[in-house]
GROMACS .gro file of C-alpha atoms in nm:
model
  259
    1UNK     CA    1  -2.247   0.831   6.972
    2UNK     CA    2  -1.996   0.975   7.141
    3UNK     CA    3  -2.035   1.295   7.344
    4UNK     CA    4  -1.935   1.514   7.080
    5UNK     CA    5  -2.159   1.319   6.836
    6UNK     CA    6  -2.432   1.390   7.081
    7UNK     CA    7  -2.368   1.754   7.069
    8UNK     CA    8  -2.354   1.800   6.690
    9UNK     CA    9  -2.644   1.516   6.624
   10UNK     CA   10  -2.945   1.658   6.462
   11UNK     CA   11  -3.273   1.753   6.683
   12UNK     CA   12  -3.594   1.565   6.527
   13UNK     CA   13  -3.933   1.763   6.531
   14UNK     CA   14  -4.261   1.569   6.606
   15UNK     CA   15  -4.337   1.339   6.330
   16UNK     CA   16  -4.604   1.169   6.196
   17UNK     CA   17  -4.455   0.872   5.980
   18UNK     CA   18  -4.202   0.613   6.060
   19UNK     CA   19  -4.025   0.426   5.756
   20UNK     CA   20  -3.859   0.093   5.810
   21UNK     CA   21  -3.609   0.087   5.486
   22UNK     CA   22  -3.410  -0.263   5.411
   23UNK     CA   23  -3.336  -0.311   5.792
   24UNK     CA   24  -3.065  -0.582   5.875
   25UNK     CA   25  -2.914  -0.629   6.233
   26UNK     CA   26  -2.670  -0.954   6.368
   27UNK     CA   27  -2.555  -1.030   6.704
   28UNK     CA   28  -2.208  -1.123   6.594
   29UNK     CA   29  -2.246  -1.395   6.319
   30UNK     CA   30  -2.608  -1.439   6.430
   31UNK     CA   31  -2.856  -1.281   6.185
   32UNK     CA   32  -3.146  -1.141   6.379
   33UNK     CA   33  -3.313  -0.917   6.164
   34UNK     CA   34  -3.289  -0.919   5.744
   35UNK     CA   35  -3.447  -0.693   5.485
   36UNK     CA   36  -3.728  -0.518   5.716
   37UNK     CA   37  -3.934  -0.265   5.530
   38UNK     CA   38  -4.244  -0.104   5.646
   39UNK     CA   39  -4.399   0.261   5.667
   40UNK     CA   40  -4.612   0.337   5.956
   41UNK     CA   41  -4.830   0.656   6.001
   42UNK     CA   42  -5.011   0.843   6.288
   43UNK     CA   43  -5.387   0.726   6.357
   44UNK     CA   44  -5.293   0.356   6.351
   45UNK     CA   45  -5.191   0.072   6.600
   46UNK     CA   46  -4.934  -0.171   6.456
   47UNK     CA   47  -4.842  -0.462   6.595
   48UNK     CA   48  -4.499  -0.624   6.619
   49UNK     CA   49  -4.554  -1.014   6.668
   50UNK     CA   50  -4.370  -1.345   6.582
   51UNK     CA   51  -4.202  -1.625   6.725
   52UNK     CA   52  -3.970  -1.584   7.029
   53UNK     CA   53  -3.629  -1.530   6.938
   54UNK     CA   54  -3.698  -1.333   6.586
   55UNK     CA   55  -3.618  -0.980   6.675
   56UNK     CA   56  -3.897  -0.799   6.823
   57UNK     CA   57  -3.692  -0.672   7.117
   58UNK     CA   58  -3.390  -0.594   6.891
   59UNK     CA   59  -3.615  -0.389   6.645
   60UNK     CA   60  -3.767  -0.224   6.953
   61UNK     CA   61  -3.405  -0.116   7.080
   62UNK     CA   62  -3.315   0.001   6.689
   63UNK     CA   63  -3.661   0.223   6.747
   64UNK     CA   64  -3.506   0.357   7.051
   65UNK     CA   65  -3.180   0.435   6.930
   66UNK     CA   66  -3.002   0.195   7.161
   67UNK     CA   67  -2.902  -0.042   6.870
   68UNK     CA   68  -2.751   0.090   6.539
   69UNK     CA   69  -2.876  -0.112   6.241
   70UNK     CA   70  -2.609  -0.299   6.033
   71UNK     CA   71  -2.773  -0.202   5.711
   72UNK     CA   72  -3.090  -0.004   5.621
   73UNK     CA   73  -3.248   0.297   5.748
   74UNK     CA   74  -3.514   0.414   5.997
   75UNK     CA   75  -3.685   0.735   5.938
   76UNK     CA   76  -3.872   0.956   6.152
   77UNK     CA   77  -4.055   1.179   5.943
   78UNK     CA   78  -3.787   1.292   5.737
   79UNK     CA   79  -3.483   1.256   5.947
   80UNK     CA   80  -3.270   0.920   5.964
   81UNK     CA   81  -3.266   0.796   6.314
   82UNK     CA   82  -2.875   0.751   6.284
   83UNK     CA   83  -2.827   1.141   6.246
   84UNK     CA   84  -3.075   1.216   6.569
   85UNK     CA   85  -2.913   1.307   6.929
   86UNK     CA   86  -3.058   1.064   7.172
   87UNK     CA   87  -3.182   1.332   7.408
   88UNK     CA   88  -3.383   1.448   7.076
   89UNK     CA   89  -3.502   1.068   7.028
   90UNK     CA   90  -3.596   1.040   7.411
   91UNK     CA   91  -3.862   1.354   7.339
   92UNK     CA   92  -4.050   1.201   7.061
   93UNK     CA   93  -4.013   0.804   7.134
   94UNK     CA   94  -4.159   0.660   7.453
   95UNK     CA   95  -4.133   0.271   7.553
   96UNK     CA   96  -4.376   0.128   7.804
   97UNK     CA   97  -4.354  -0.224   7.906
   98UNK     CA   98  -4.508  -0.443   8.182
   99UNK     CA   99  -4.169  -0.360   8.377
  100UNK     CA  100  -4.242   0.033   8.372
  101UNK     CA  101  -4.232   0.177   8.736
  102UNK     CA  102  -4.434   0.397   8.952
  103UNK     CA  103  -4.262   0.618   9.213
  104UNK     CA  104  -4.380   0.593   9.601
  105UNK     CA  105  -4.587   0.888   9.583
  106UNK     CA  106  -4.957   0.960   9.476
  107UNK     CA  107  -5.165   0.899   9.156
  108UNK     CA  108  -5.141   1.242   9.088
  109UNK     CA  109  -4.777   1.309   9.123
  110UNK     CA  110  -4.696   0.988   8.900
  111UNK     CA  111  -4.921   1.127   8.651
  112UNK     CA  112  -4.756   1.473   8.672
  113UNK     CA  113  -4.414   1.325   8.552
  114UNK     CA  114  -4.554   1.351   8.213
  115UNK     CA  115  -4.764   1.676   8.236
  116UNK     CA  116  -4.794   2.004   8.444
  117UNK     CA  117  -5.205   1.941   8.445
  118UNK     CA  118  -5.415   2.030   8.757
  119UNK     CA  119  -5.598   1.757   8.942
  120UNK     CA  120  -5.916   1.890   8.759
  121UNK     CA  121  -5.772   1.886   8.452
  122UNK     CA  122  -5.688   1.525   8.475
  123UNK     CA  123  -6.013   1.431   8.629
  124UNK     CA  124  -6.199   1.595   8.351
  125UNK     CA  125  -5.970   1.454   8.098
  126UNK     CA  126  -6.022   1.073   8.211
  127UNK     CA  127  -6.395   1.132   8.234
  128UNK     CA  128  -6.404   1.234   7.867
  129UNK     CA  129  -6.236   0.933   7.773
  130UNK     CA  130  -6.352   0.709   8.007
  131UNK     CA  131  -6.018   0.597   8.182
  132UNK     CA  132  -5.855   0.570   8.501
  133UNK     CA  133  -6.244   0.548   8.640
  134UNK     CA  134  -6.152   0.335   8.940
  135UNK     CA  135  -5.972   0.636   9.086
  136UNK     CA  136  -6.323   0.783   9.186
  137UNK     CA  137  -6.386   0.475   9.414
  138UNK     CA  138  -6.049   0.522   9.594
  139UNK     CA  139  -6.093   0.741   9.955
  140UNK     CA  140  -5.799   0.952   9.845
  141UNK     CA  141  -5.863   0.945   9.472
  142UNK     CA  142  -5.571   1.104   9.296
  143UNK     CA  143  -5.390   1.171   9.605
  144UNK     CA  144  -5.383   0.811   9.662
  145UNK     CA  145  -5.035   0.686   9.768
  146UNK     CA  146  -4.938   0.388   9.493
  147UNK     CA  147  -4.676   0.222   9.695
  148UNK     CA  148  -4.334   0.080   9.583
  149UNK     CA  149  -4.344   0.038   9.229
  150UNK     CA  150  -4.742   0.047   9.249
  151UNK     CA  151  -4.762  -0.213   9.503
  152UNK     CA  152  -5.101  -0.091   9.673
  153UNK     CA  153  -5.278  -0.091   9.332
  154UNK     CA  154  -5.410  -0.418   9.139
  155UNK     CA  155  -5.182  -0.492   8.876
  156UNK     CA  156  -5.402  -0.361   8.636
  157UNK     CA  157  -5.462  -0.044   8.804
  158UNK     CA  158  -5.097   0.005   8.814
  159UNK     CA  159  -5.093  -0.081   8.439
  160UNK     CA  160  -5.354   0.193   8.362
  161UNK     CA  161  -5.139   0.483   8.554
  162UNK     CA  162  -4.830   0.390   8.394
  163UNK     CA  163  -5.016   0.384   8.062
  164UNK     CA  164  -5.229   0.690   8.125
  165UNK     CA  165  -4.905   0.877   8.198
  166UNK     CA  166  -4.776   0.755   7.884
  167UNK     CA  167  -5.076   0.911   7.693
  168UNK     CA  168  -5.039   1.243   7.895
  169UNK     CA  169  -4.667   1.260   7.770
  170UNK     CA  170  -4.766   1.316   7.408
  171UNK     CA  171  -4.481   1.194   7.195
  172UNK     CA  172  -4.458   1.109   6.862
  173UNK     CA  173  -4.419   0.724   6.858
  174UNK     CA  174  -4.528   0.473   7.121
  175UNK     CA  175  -4.400   0.135   7.171
  176UNK     CA  176  -4.589  -0.074   7.412
  177UNK     CA  177  -4.430  -0.399   7.501
  178UNK     CA  178  -4.614  -0.678   7.660
  179UNK     CA  179  -4.826  -0.408   7.857
  180UNK     CA  180  -5.111  -0.645   7.944
  181UNK     CA  181  -4.909  -0.946   8.017
  182UNK     CA  182  -5.009  -0.971   8.368
  183UNK     CA  183  -5.356  -0.807   8.380
  184UNK     CA  184  -5.724  -0.947   8.383
  185UNK     CA  185  -5.945  -0.900   8.079
  186UNK     CA  186  -6.125  -0.638   8.186
  187UNK     CA  187  -5.818  -0.415   8.259
  188UNK     CA  188  -5.690  -0.541   7.947
  189UNK     CA  189  -5.977  -0.380   7.770
  190UNK     CA  190  -5.916  -0.059   7.949
  191UNK     CA  191  -5.572  -0.029   7.881
  192UNK     CA  192  -5.619  -0.087   7.537
  193UNK     CA  193  -5.884   0.196   7.554
  194UNK     CA  194  -5.566   0.440   7.647
  195UNK     CA  195  -5.354   0.282   7.362
  196UNK     CA  196  -5.625   0.335   7.096
  197UNK     CA  197  -5.669   0.702   7.234
  198UNK     CA  198  -5.287   0.803   7.211
  199UNK     CA  199  -5.322   0.634   6.883
  200UNK     CA  200  -5.531   0.917   6.726
  201UNK     CA  201  -5.249   1.128   6.765
  202UNK     CA  202  -4.945   0.932   6.750
  203UNK     CA  203  -4.764   0.630   6.580
  204UNK     CA  204  -4.844   0.321   6.817
  205UNK     CA  205  -4.646  -0.017   6.828
  206UNK     CA  206  -4.777  -0.305   7.030
  207UNK     CA  207  -4.530  -0.588   7.094
  208UNK     CA  208  -4.760  -0.901   7.213
  209UNK     CA  209  -4.764  -1.247   7.214
  210UNK     CA  210  -5.153  -1.267   7.257
  211UNK     CA  211  -5.243  -1.314   6.912
  212UNK     CA  212  -5.608  -1.161   6.973
  213UNK     CA  213  -5.441  -0.857   7.013
  214UNK     CA  214  -5.245  -0.876   6.736
  215UNK     CA  215  -5.548  -0.960   6.490
  216UNK     CA  216  -5.698  -0.634   6.586
  217UNK     CA  217  -5.426  -0.430   6.474
  218UNK     CA  218  -5.447  -0.192   6.190
  219UNK     CA  219  -5.135  -0.334   6.024
  220UNK     CA  220  -4.875  -0.624   6.141
  221UNK     CA  221  -4.513  -0.682   6.136
  222UNK     CA  222  -4.499  -1.061   6.175
  223UNK     CA  223  -4.133  -1.197   6.250
  224UNK     CA  224  -4.065  -1.588   6.207
  225UNK     CA  225  -3.788  -1.814   6.069
  226UNK     CA  226  -3.938  -1.787   5.747
  227UNK     CA  227  -3.854  -1.419   5.763
  228UNK     CA  228  -4.066  -1.075   5.788
  229UNK     CA  229  -4.380  -1.028   5.654
  230UNK     CA  230  -4.650  -0.731   5.668
  231UNK     CA  231  -5.010  -0.737   5.625
  232UNK     CA  232  -5.369  -0.688   5.814
  233UNK     CA  233  -5.473  -1.036   6.021
  234UNK     CA  234  -5.694  -1.162   5.741
  235UNK     CA  235  -5.387  -1.109   5.490
  236UNK     CA  236  -5.139  -1.277   5.694
  237UNK     CA  237  -5.366  -1.554   5.822
  238UNK     CA  238  -5.390  -1.676   5.451
  239UNK     CA  239  -5.066  -1.613   5.311
  240UNK     CA  240  -4.804  -1.689   5.607
  241UNK     CA  241  -4.796  -2.065   5.733
  242UNK     CA  242  -4.583  -1.949   6.048
  243UNK     CA  243  -4.865  -1.634   6.135
  244UNK     CA  244  -5.156  -1.880   6.085
  245UNK     CA  245  -5.013  -2.154   6.288
  246UNK     CA  246  -4.925  -1.953   6.581
  247UNK     CA  247  -5.288  -1.807   6.548
  248UNK     CA  248  -5.453  -2.192   6.539
  249UNK     CA  249  -5.212  -2.278   6.814
  250UNK     CA  250  -5.356  -2.014   7.085
  251UNK     CA  251  -5.699  -2.045   6.987
  252UNK     CA  252  -5.667  -2.438   7.032
  253UNK     CA  253  -5.525  -2.337   7.391
  254UNK     CA  254  -5.776  -2.139   7.470
  255UNK     CA  255  -6.066  -2.367   7.386
  256UNK     CA  256  -5.897  -2.631   7.571
  257UNK     CA  257  -5.856  -2.390   7.898
  258UNK     CA  258  -6.217  -2.197   7.849
  259UNK     CA  259  -6.402  -2.432   7.671
   0.00000   0.00000   0.00000
């Protein structure tokens, strides 16, 4: 989108539905996405899963407005995404990943990038929802300096702060991309508490290679060489050979490692 097009583009208000309509995208002559259709609504967690190289990252880039579909459309509520300004899109869609960063400031200052709450407000909110409880055990609490990109925190604590900041930002659509890839099981559960919290008031998409997390999603968009399929875990396990094989492979691996 040119500077002039950006100025003239539409503003998208908060929305509670996301519709993918016959989406297709190719890199040159190489098709990556073909005929992707799905409707998502506020209040649910959707998993975007699949084999490596089947278009998960590409679809995320389309939803963020960084790529444009070759065919089909994406509707944010009633507004088609191609006519929305990037600035407006950034105000409604938030991408969070394992590579999201923290400033070398306090936990509080990092959280306040997303809101203007007082320390007391944040502590009350954290207690109400059972999140960020590790902060209570820190000598300086919310005033704790996190270090360069959170170096003074554990990987799990770092991701908790990043995901809590995302929740406080209050967007219409969240894309959480491999946010638990480097954390232990305890912190993984705490991070998913935050994801489930934000899903009460937003559309949430998780991108993960961990099929146990995929299984718990309300609905799944699974991408494979066979094509795109949608449904919950029980349905896809019975109807998609590629999905069933991926689930079984991970279960066998976990049994071999953990017994």
